[in-house]
PDB file of C-alpha atoms in Angstrom:
ATOM      1  CA  UNK A   1      22.518 -27.870  12.841  1.00 52.00           C
ATOM      2  CA  UNK A   2      19.384 -28.150  10.791  1.00 74.00           C
ATOM      3  CA  UNK A   3      16.442 -27.960  13.250  1.00 83.00           C
ATOM      4  CA  UNK A   4      15.740 -26.697  16.746  1.00 88.00           C
ATOM      5  CA  UNK A   5      18.146 -23.779  16.935  1.00 91.00           C
ATOM      6  CA  UNK A   6      18.031 -23.855  20.745  1.00 93.00           C
ATOM      7  CA  UNK A   7      16.643 -27.292  21.691  1.00 94.00           C
ATOM      8  CA  UNK A   8      15.868 -30.381  19.623  1.00 91.00           C
ATOM      9  CA  UNK A   9      13.827 -33.210  21.174  1.00 89.00           C
ATOM     10  CA  UNK A  10      13.075 -36.448  19.325  1.00 87.00           C
ATOM     11  CA  UNK A  11      11.130 -39.410  20.743  1.00 85.00           C
ATOM     12  CA  UNK A  12      11.171 -37.813  24.194  1.00 84.00           C
ATOM     13  CA  UNK A  13       8.641 -39.115  26.723  1.00 83.00           C
ATOM     14  CA  UNK A  14       8.780 -36.410  29.390  1.00 90.00           C
ATOM     15  CA  UNK A  15      10.260 -32.924  29.389  1.00 91.00           C
ATOM     16  CA  UNK A  16       9.797 -29.669  31.294  1.00 95.00           C
ATOM     17  CA  UNK A  17      11.148 -26.417  29.868  1.00 96.00           C
ATOM     18  CA  UNK A  18      10.396 -23.627  32.342  1.00 98.00           C
ATOM     19  CA  UNK A  19      11.516 -20.023  32.919  1.00 98.00           C
ATOM     20  CA  UNK A  20      13.869 -20.070  29.937  1.00 98.00           C
ATOM     21  CA  UNK A  21      14.559 -17.187  27.561  1.00 98.00           C
ATOM     22  CA  UNK A  22      15.135 -17.978  23.877  1.00 98.00           C
ATOM     23  CA  UNK A  23      16.495 -15.100  21.812  1.00 97.00           C
ATOM     24  CA  UNK A  24      18.130 -14.864  18.381  1.00 96.00           C
ATOM     25  CA  UNK A  25      18.047 -18.611  17.690  1.00 96.00           C
ATOM     26  CA  UNK A  26      17.463 -19.925  14.177  1.00 92.00           C
ATOM     27  CA  UNK A  27      17.567 -22.678  11.584  1.00 88.00           C
ATOM     28  CA  UNK A  28      19.177 -22.406   8.144  1.00 73.00           C
ATOM     29  CA  UNK A  29      17.857 -22.901   4.658  1.00 60.00           C
ATOM     30  CA  UNK A  30      18.335 -26.495   3.539  1.00 56.00           C
ATOM     31  CA  UNK A  31      17.280 -27.402  -0.030  1.00 51.00           C
ATOM     32  CA  UNK A  32      14.639 -30.149  -0.027  1.00 52.00           C
ATOM     33  CA  UNK A  33      16.820 -32.473  -2.108  1.00 48.00           C
ATOM     34  CA  UNK A  34      19.673 -32.095   0.386  1.00 44.00           C
ATOM     35  CA  UNK A  35      17.338 -32.728   3.329  1.00 42.00           C
ATOM     36  CA  UNK A  36      16.089 -35.898   1.673  1.00 42.00           C
ATOM     37  CA  UNK A  37      19.607 -37.136   1.025  1.00 36.00           C
ATOM     38  CA  UNK A  38      20.539 -36.469   4.645  1.00 37.00           C
ATOM     39  CA  UNK A  39      17.380 -38.129   5.921  1.00 39.00           C
ATOM     40  CA  UNK A  40      16.646 -34.866   7.707  1.00 46.00           C
ATOM     41  CA  UNK A  41      12.966 -34.147   7.084  1.00 53.00           C
ATOM     42  CA  UNK A  42      13.040 -31.898  10.142  1.00 59.00           C
ATOM     43  CA  UNK A  43      15.550 -29.520   8.519  1.00 72.00           C
ATOM     44  CA  UNK A  44      14.592 -25.856   8.682  1.00 84.00           C
ATOM     45  CA  UNK A  45      11.987 -26.216  11.453  1.00 92.00           C
ATOM     46  CA  UNK A  46      11.862 -24.768  14.972  1.00 95.00           C
ATOM     47  CA  UNK A  47      13.980 -21.653  15.352  1.00 95.00           C
ATOM     48  CA  UNK A  48      14.228 -22.106  19.132  1.00 96.00           C
ATOM     49  CA  UNK A  49      12.665 -25.540  19.843  1.00 96.00           C
ATOM     50  CA  UNK A  50      11.860 -28.525  17.640  1.00 93.00           C
ATOM     51  CA  UNK A  51       9.750 -31.397  19.056  1.00 92.00           C
ATOM     52  CA  UNK A  52       9.990 -34.261  16.600  1.00 89.00           C
ATOM     53  CA  UNK A  53       8.225 -37.630  16.512  1.00 83.00           C
ATOM     54  CA  UNK A  54       7.305 -37.662  20.201  1.00 72.00           C
ATOM     55  CA  UNK A  55       4.164 -39.806  20.588  1.00 74.00           C
ATOM     56  CA  UNK A  56       2.775 -40.703  24.000  1.00 70.00           C
ATOM     57  CA  UNK A  57       4.648 -37.853  25.616  1.00 75.00           C
ATOM     58  CA  UNK A  58       4.187 -35.287  28.345  1.00 87.00           C
ATOM     59  CA  UNK A  59       6.099 -32.185  27.308  1.00 92.00           C
ATOM     60  CA  UNK A  60       5.496 -28.866  29.062  1.00 96.00           C
ATOM     61  CA  UNK A  61       6.869 -25.474  28.009  1.00 97.00           C
ATOM     62  CA  UNK A  62       5.984 -22.968  30.719  1.00 98.00           C
ATOM     63  CA  UNK A  63       6.766 -19.314  31.517  1.00 98.00           C
ATOM     64  CA  UNK A  64       9.307 -18.961  28.722  1.00 98.00           C
ATOM     65  CA  UNK A  65      10.095 -15.948  26.555  1.00 98.00           C
ATOM     66  CA  UNK A  66      10.713 -16.318  22.826  1.00 98.00           C
ATOM     67  CA  UNK A  67      11.964 -13.284  20.930  1.00 98.00           C
ATOM     68  CA  UNK A  68      13.661 -12.667  17.602  1.00 97.00           C
ATOM     69  CA  UNK A  69      13.928 -16.345  16.695  1.00 97.00           C
ATOM     70  CA  UNK A  70      13.573 -17.544  13.117  1.00 96.00           C
ATOM     71  CA  UNK A  71      13.079 -20.722  11.095  1.00 95.00           C
ATOM     72  CA  UNK A  72      13.450 -20.936   7.367  1.00 91.00           C
ATOM     73  CA  UNK A  73      10.553 -23.363   7.046  1.00 92.00           C
ATOM     74  CA  UNK A  74       8.074 -23.671   9.970  1.00 95.00           C
ATOM     75  CA  UNK A  75       7.795 -22.580  13.592  1.00 97.00           C
ATOM     76  CA  UNK A  76       9.881 -19.451  14.068  1.00 97.00           C
ATOM     77  CA  UNK A  77      10.042 -20.172  17.805  1.00 98.00           C
ATOM     78  CA  UNK A  78       8.536 -23.667  18.321  1.00 98.00           C
ATOM     79  CA  UNK A  79       7.855 -26.482  15.861  1.00 96.00           C
ATOM     80  CA  UNK A  80       6.181 -29.772  16.730  1.00 94.00           C
ATOM     81  CA  UNK A  81       5.570 -32.716  14.456  1.00 93.00           C
ATOM     82  CA  UNK A  82       3.776 -35.971  15.231  1.00 92.00           C
ATOM     83  CA  UNK A  83       3.856 -35.192  18.952  1.00 89.00           C
ATOM     84  CA  UNK A  84       1.272 -35.832  21.685  1.00 85.00           C
ATOM     85  CA  UNK A  85       0.312 -34.019  24.879  1.00 88.00           C
ATOM     86  CA  UNK A  86       2.307 -30.862  24.296  1.00 94.00           C
ATOM     87  CA  UNK A  87       1.444 -28.056  26.698  1.00 96.00           C
ATOM     88  CA  UNK A  88       2.646 -24.492  26.124  1.00 98.00           C
ATOM     89  CA  UNK A  89       1.445 -22.145  28.847  1.00 98.00           C
ATOM     90  CA  UNK A  90       2.123 -18.618  30.131  1.00 98.00           C
ATOM     91  CA  UNK A  91       4.749 -17.929  27.467  1.00 98.00           C
ATOM     92  CA  UNK A  92       5.407 -14.813  25.404  1.00 98.00           C
ATOM     93  CA  UNK A  93       6.312 -14.783  21.714  1.00 98.00           C
ATOM     94  CA  UNK A  94       7.610 -11.570  20.169  1.00 98.00           C
ATOM     95  CA  UNK A  95       9.138 -10.791  16.780  1.00 98.00           C
ATOM     96  CA  UNK A  96       9.676 -14.391  15.713  1.00 98.00           C
ATOM     97  CA  UNK A  97       9.574 -15.257  12.023  1.00 97.00           C
ATOM     98  CA  UNK A  98       9.206 -18.173   9.597  1.00 96.00           C
ATOM     99  CA  UNK A  99       7.367 -19.200   6.441  1.00 95.00           C
ATOM    100  CA  UNK A 100       4.620 -21.132   8.279  1.00 96.00           C
ATOM    101  CA  UNK A 101       3.823 -20.179  11.862  1.00 98.00           C
ATOM    102  CA  UNK A 102       5.820 -17.110  12.770  1.00 98.00           C
ATOM    103  CA  UNK A 103       5.854 -18.164  16.435  1.00 98.00           C
ATOM    104  CA  UNK A 104       4.458 -21.744  16.591  1.00 98.00           C
ATOM    105  CA  UNK A 105       3.786 -24.474  14.036  1.00 97.00           C
ATOM    106  CA  UNK A 106       1.931 -27.603  15.202  1.00 96.00           C
ATOM    107  CA  UNK A 107       1.643 -30.360  12.601  1.00 95.00           C
ATOM    108  CA  UNK A 108       0.026 -33.731  13.329  1.00 93.00           C
ATOM    109  CA  UNK A 109       0.335 -32.844  16.994  1.00 93.00           C
ATOM    110  CA  UNK A 110      -1.992 -32.665  19.985  1.00 91.00           C
ATOM    111  CA  UNK A 111      -1.072 -29.311  21.495  1.00 94.00           C
ATOM    112  CA  UNK A 112      -2.608 -27.148  24.176  1.00 96.00           C
ATOM    113  CA  UNK A 113      -1.560 -23.486  24.097  1.00 98.00           C
ATOM    114  CA  UNK A 114      -2.867 -21.465  27.039  1.00 98.00           C
ATOM    115  CA  UNK A 115      -2.350 -17.985  28.510  1.00 98.00           C
ATOM    116  CA  UNK A 116       0.265 -16.991  25.945  1.00 98.00           C
ATOM    117  CA  UNK A 117       0.962 -13.648  24.282  1.00 98.00           C
ATOM    118  CA  UNK A 118       1.796 -13.467  20.568  1.00 98.00           C
ATOM    119  CA  UNK A 119       3.045 -10.016  19.652  1.00 98.00           C
ATOM    120  CA  UNK A 120       4.455  -8.825  16.320  1.00 98.00           C
ATOM    121  CA  UNK A 121       5.370 -12.213  14.862  1.00 98.00           C
ATOM    122  CA  UNK A 122       5.571 -12.689  11.087  1.00 98.00           C
ATOM    123  CA  UNK A 123       5.067 -15.485   8.536  1.00 97.00           C
ATOM    124  CA  UNK A 124       5.906 -14.872   4.916  1.00 94.00           C
ATOM    125  CA  UNK A 125       3.365 -17.529   3.965  1.00 94.00           C
ATOM    126  CA  UNK A 126       0.693 -18.455   6.563  1.00 95.00           C
ATOM    127  CA  UNK A 127       0.049 -18.115  10.271  1.00 97.00           C
ATOM    128  CA  UNK A 128       1.741 -14.989  11.572  1.00 98.00           C
ATOM    129  CA  UNK A 129       1.233 -16.084  15.158  1.00 98.00           C
ATOM    130  CA  UNK A 130       0.506 -19.784  14.778  1.00 98.00           C
ATOM    131  CA  UNK A 131       0.126 -22.490  12.127  1.00 97.00           C
ATOM    132  CA  UNK A 132      -2.041 -25.500  13.082  1.00 95.00           C
ATOM    133  CA  UNK A 133      -2.337 -28.391  10.596  1.00 95.00           C
ATOM    134  CA  UNK A 134      -3.316 -32.032  10.101  1.00 94.00           C
ATOM    135  CA  UNK A 135      -4.787 -32.823  13.510  1.00 87.00           C
ATOM    136  CA  UNK A 136      -8.321 -32.825  14.881  1.00 82.00           C
ATOM    137  CA  UNK A 137      -7.076 -32.322  18.446  1.00 84.00           C
ATOM    138  CA  UNK A 138      -5.744 -29.282  20.252  1.00 92.00           C
ATOM    139  CA  UNK A 139      -6.726 -26.157  22.115  1.00 96.00           C
ATOM    140  CA  UNK A 140      -5.781 -22.483  21.968  1.00 98.00           C
ATOM    141  CA  UNK A 141      -7.198 -20.756  25.045  1.00 98.00           C
ATOM    142  CA  UNK A 142      -6.893 -17.433  26.873  1.00 98.00           C
ATOM    143  CA  UNK A 143      -4.257 -16.109  24.474  1.00 98.00           C
ATOM    144  CA  UNK A 144      -3.612 -12.643  23.082  1.00 98.00           C
ATOM    145  CA  UNK A 145      -2.696 -12.245  19.403  1.00 98.00           C
ATOM    146  CA  UNK A 146      -1.590  -8.681  18.699  1.00 98.00           C
ATOM    147  CA  UNK A 147      -0.005  -7.091  15.604  1.00 98.00           C
ATOM    148  CA  UNK A 148       0.968 -10.414  14.035  1.00 98.00           C
ATOM    149  CA  UNK A 149       1.315 -10.513  10.263  1.00 98.00           C
ATOM    150  CA  UNK A 150       1.188 -13.116   7.508  1.00 97.00           C
ATOM    151  CA  UNK A 151       1.682 -12.467   3.834  1.00 95.00           C
ATOM    152  CA  UNK A 152      -0.878 -14.927   2.442  1.00 92.00           C
ATOM    153  CA  UNK A 153      -3.300 -16.088   5.161  1.00 94.00           C
ATOM    154  CA  UNK A 154      -3.976 -16.145   8.884  1.00 96.00           C
ATOM    155  CA  UNK A 155      -2.421 -13.054  10.397  1.00 98.00           C
ATOM    156  CA  UNK A 156      -3.067 -14.407  13.887  1.00 98.00           C
ATOM    157  CA  UNK A 157      -3.714 -18.127  13.348  1.00 98.00           C
ATOM    158  CA  UNK A 158      -3.857 -20.378  10.287  1.00 96.00           C
ATOM    159  CA  UNK A 159      -5.853 -23.624  10.687  1.00 95.00           C
ATOM    160  CA  UNK A 160      -5.550 -26.132   7.826  1.00 93.00           C
ATOM    161  CA  UNK A 161      -7.111 -29.606   7.938  1.00 92.00           C
ATOM    162  CA  UNK A 162      -7.237 -29.299  11.706  1.00 92.00           C
ATOM    163  CA  UNK A 163      -9.817 -28.957  14.463  1.00 90.00           C
ATOM    164  CA  UNK A 164      -8.534 -27.034  17.477  1.00 93.00           C
ATOM    165  CA  UNK A 165     -10.818 -25.167  19.846  1.00 96.00           C
ATOM    166  CA  UNK A 166     -10.019 -21.444  19.971  1.00 98.00           C
ATOM    167  CA  UNK A 167     -11.524 -20.177  23.222  1.00 98.00           C
ATOM    168  CA  UNK A 168     -11.383 -16.899  25.172  1.00 98.00           C
ATOM    169  CA  UNK A 169      -8.767 -15.354  22.895  1.00 98.00           C
ATOM    170  CA  UNK A 170      -8.271 -11.747  21.818  1.00 98.00           C
ATOM    171  CA  UNK A 171      -7.172 -10.757  18.297  1.00 98.00           C
ATOM    172  CA  UNK A 172      -5.998  -7.143  17.931  1.00 98.00           C
ATOM    173  CA  UNK A 173      -4.487  -5.466  14.859  1.00 98.00           C
ATOM    174  CA  UNK A 174      -3.425  -8.683  13.108  1.00 98.00           C
ATOM    175  CA  UNK A 175      -3.044  -8.454   9.362  1.00 97.00           C
ATOM    176  CA  UNK A 176      -2.593 -10.263   6.066  1.00 97.00           C
ATOM    177  CA  UNK A 177      -0.519  -7.930   3.933  1.00 93.00           C
ATOM    178  CA  UNK A 178      -0.884  -9.252   0.373  1.00 83.00           C
ATOM    179  CA  UNK A 179      -3.619  -7.230  -1.317  1.00 68.00           C
ATOM    180  CA  UNK A 180      -3.630  -8.612  -4.853  1.00 62.00           C
ATOM    181  CA  UNK A 181      -6.718 -10.431  -6.214  1.00 58.00           C
ATOM    182  CA  UNK A 182      -6.741 -14.192  -5.756  1.00 57.00           C
ATOM    183  CA  UNK A 183      -5.214 -16.159  -8.625  1.00 58.00           C
ATOM    184  CA  UNK A 184      -4.424 -19.287  -6.618  1.00 57.00           C
ATOM    185  CA  UNK A 185      -6.624 -20.420  -3.724  1.00 55.00           C
ATOM    186  CA  UNK A 186      -3.524 -21.776  -2.009  1.00 51.00           C
ATOM    187  CA  UNK A 187      -2.396 -18.154  -1.687  1.00 54.00           C
ATOM    188  CA  UNK A 188      -5.558 -16.555  -0.418  1.00 71.00           C
ATOM    189  CA  UNK A 189      -4.725 -13.155   1.115  1.00 86.00           C
ATOM    190  CA  UNK A 190      -7.322 -13.976   3.757  1.00 92.00           C
ATOM    191  CA  UNK A 191      -8.130 -14.109   7.457  1.00 95.00           C
ATOM    192  CA  UNK A 192      -6.540 -11.197   9.280  1.00 97.00           C
ATOM    193  CA  UNK A 193      -7.342 -12.769  12.642  1.00 98.00           C
ATOM    194  CA  UNK A 194      -7.885 -16.434  11.746  1.00 97.00           C
ATOM    195  CA  UNK A 195      -7.801 -18.353   8.469  1.00 95.00           C
ATOM    196  CA  UNK A 196      -9.665 -21.704   8.432  1.00 93.00           C
ATOM    197  CA  UNK A 197      -9.301 -23.876   5.321  1.00 88.00           C
ATOM    198  CA  UNK A 198      -8.536 -27.265   3.743  1.00 81.00           C
ATOM    199  CA  UNK A 199     -11.153 -29.385   5.472  1.00 83.00           C
ATOM    200  CA  UNK A 200     -10.657 -27.856   8.900  1.00 88.00           C
ATOM    201  CA  UNK A 201     -13.231 -28.290  11.646  1.00 86.00           C
ATOM    202  CA  UNK A 202     -12.719 -25.482  14.121  1.00 89.00           C
ATOM    203  CA  UNK A 203     -14.605 -23.998  17.052  1.00 94.00           C
ATOM    204  CA  UNK A 204     -14.122 -20.307  17.856  1.00 97.00           C
ATOM    205  CA  UNK A 205     -15.815 -19.347  21.106  1.00 98.00           C
ATOM    206  CA  UNK A 206     -15.871 -16.267  23.369  1.00 98.00           C
ATOM    207  CA  UNK A 207     -13.248 -14.435  21.324  1.00 98.00           C
ATOM    208  CA  UNK A 208     -12.781 -10.746  20.541  1.00 98.00           C
ATOM    209  CA  UNK A 209     -11.688  -9.619  17.067  1.00 98.00           C
ATOM    210  CA  UNK A 210     -10.801  -5.928  16.841  1.00 98.00           C
ATOM    211  CA  UNK A 211      -9.101  -3.942  14.069  1.00 98.00           C
ATOM    212  CA  UNK A 212      -7.798  -6.926  12.110  1.00 98.00           C
ATOM    213  CA  UNK A 213      -7.379  -6.649   8.335  1.00 97.00           C
ATOM    214  CA  UNK A 214      -7.064  -8.777   5.191  1.00 95.00           C
ATOM    215  CA  UNK A 215      -8.099  -8.684   1.525  1.00 90.00           C
ATOM    216  CA  UNK A 216     -10.778 -11.292   2.344  1.00 90.00           C
ATOM    217  CA  UNK A 217     -12.180 -11.814   5.836  1.00 94.00           C
ATOM    218  CA  UNK A 218     -10.653  -9.034   7.880  1.00 96.00           C
ATOM    219  CA  UNK A 219     -11.224 -10.968  11.106  1.00 98.00           C
ATOM    220  CA  UNK A 220     -12.072 -14.531  10.018  1.00 96.00           C
ATOM    221  CA  UNK A 221     -11.951 -16.368   6.686  1.00 93.00           C
ATOM    222  CA  UNK A 222     -13.472 -19.818   6.134  1.00 90.00           C
ATOM    223  CA  UNK A 223     -12.871 -21.753   2.927  1.00 84.00           C
ATOM    224  CA  UNK A 224     -13.387 -25.380   2.000  1.00 80.00           C
ATOM    225  CA  UNK A 225     -14.041 -26.243   5.639  1.00 70.00           C
ATOM    226  CA  UNK A 226     -15.768 -29.372   6.859  1.00 70.00           C
ATOM    227  CA  UNK A 227     -17.388 -27.445   9.716  1.00 81.00           C
ATOM    228  CA  UNK A 228     -16.900 -24.339  11.825  1.00 88.00           C
ATOM    229  CA  UNK A 229     -18.636 -23.040  14.933  1.00 94.00           C
ATOM    230  CA  UNK A 230     -18.407 -19.357  15.887  1.00 96.00           C
ATOM    231  CA  UNK A 231     -20.077 -18.791  19.237  1.00 97.00           C
ATOM    232  CA  UNK A 232     -20.383 -15.746  21.539  1.00 98.00           C
ATOM    233  CA  UNK A 233     -17.687 -13.718  19.773  1.00 98.00           C
ATOM    234  CA  UNK A 234     -17.369  -9.959  19.246  1.00 98.00           C
ATOM    235  CA  UNK A 235     -16.229  -8.466  15.909  1.00 98.00           C
ATOM    236  CA  UNK A 236     -15.495  -4.732  15.853  1.00 98.00           C
ATOM    237  CA  UNK A 237     -13.483  -2.443  13.592  1.00 98.00           C
ATOM    238  CA  UNK A 238     -12.153  -5.188  11.299  1.00 98.00           C
ATOM    239  CA  UNK A 239     -11.663  -4.445   7.605  1.00 96.00           C
ATOM    240  CA  UNK A 240     -11.313  -6.123   4.225  1.00 91.00           C
TER     241      UNK A 240
END
């Protein structure tokens, strides 16, 4: 298969995935020209779960464990594209890996992620824990991001052209590992905890950032944003 190593859902109206363990699932590398010929734009996404083109839905992922899953492109554990009303709650994500969103990638999707733990996930581009893009909706609340790593930006979370609320979250020891000077702003080496860029409009409220690191913005990096609110947060021991 090409997407959703464990589960692939397309145009699904209602789904409940609860108390399920996803381990060692993955998606292969598919050259972009081959994906286009196959009509498989979803190829390479969602190591464990891929939610594709599901508008007007009610999809709940609850009390699941995701470990050691990988996607060649986006969403090492979970990928969602053009999907509404996605709820991910009380789940754990450990040692998942992809290029964008080591654990979760949400693109053009209205997603609510609550009470989840993101531990030691990796993205070799952006969003070690999570990659959020191209939507002004969404919420990330009461989550722990710990020891997640991205090579270019957003060790914990990368937010690009998106506007989720990040509320009551804790960011501990997340890191962006590239330490070379910027030569291309698309490869920023920035935002150990959170990277916010590309016209994003984010709210970060009641969050703790401790001992995160990056070349720019050890805890939080903001670039080319339309607006950002940082309210009632604590920053301690972060480094750049």
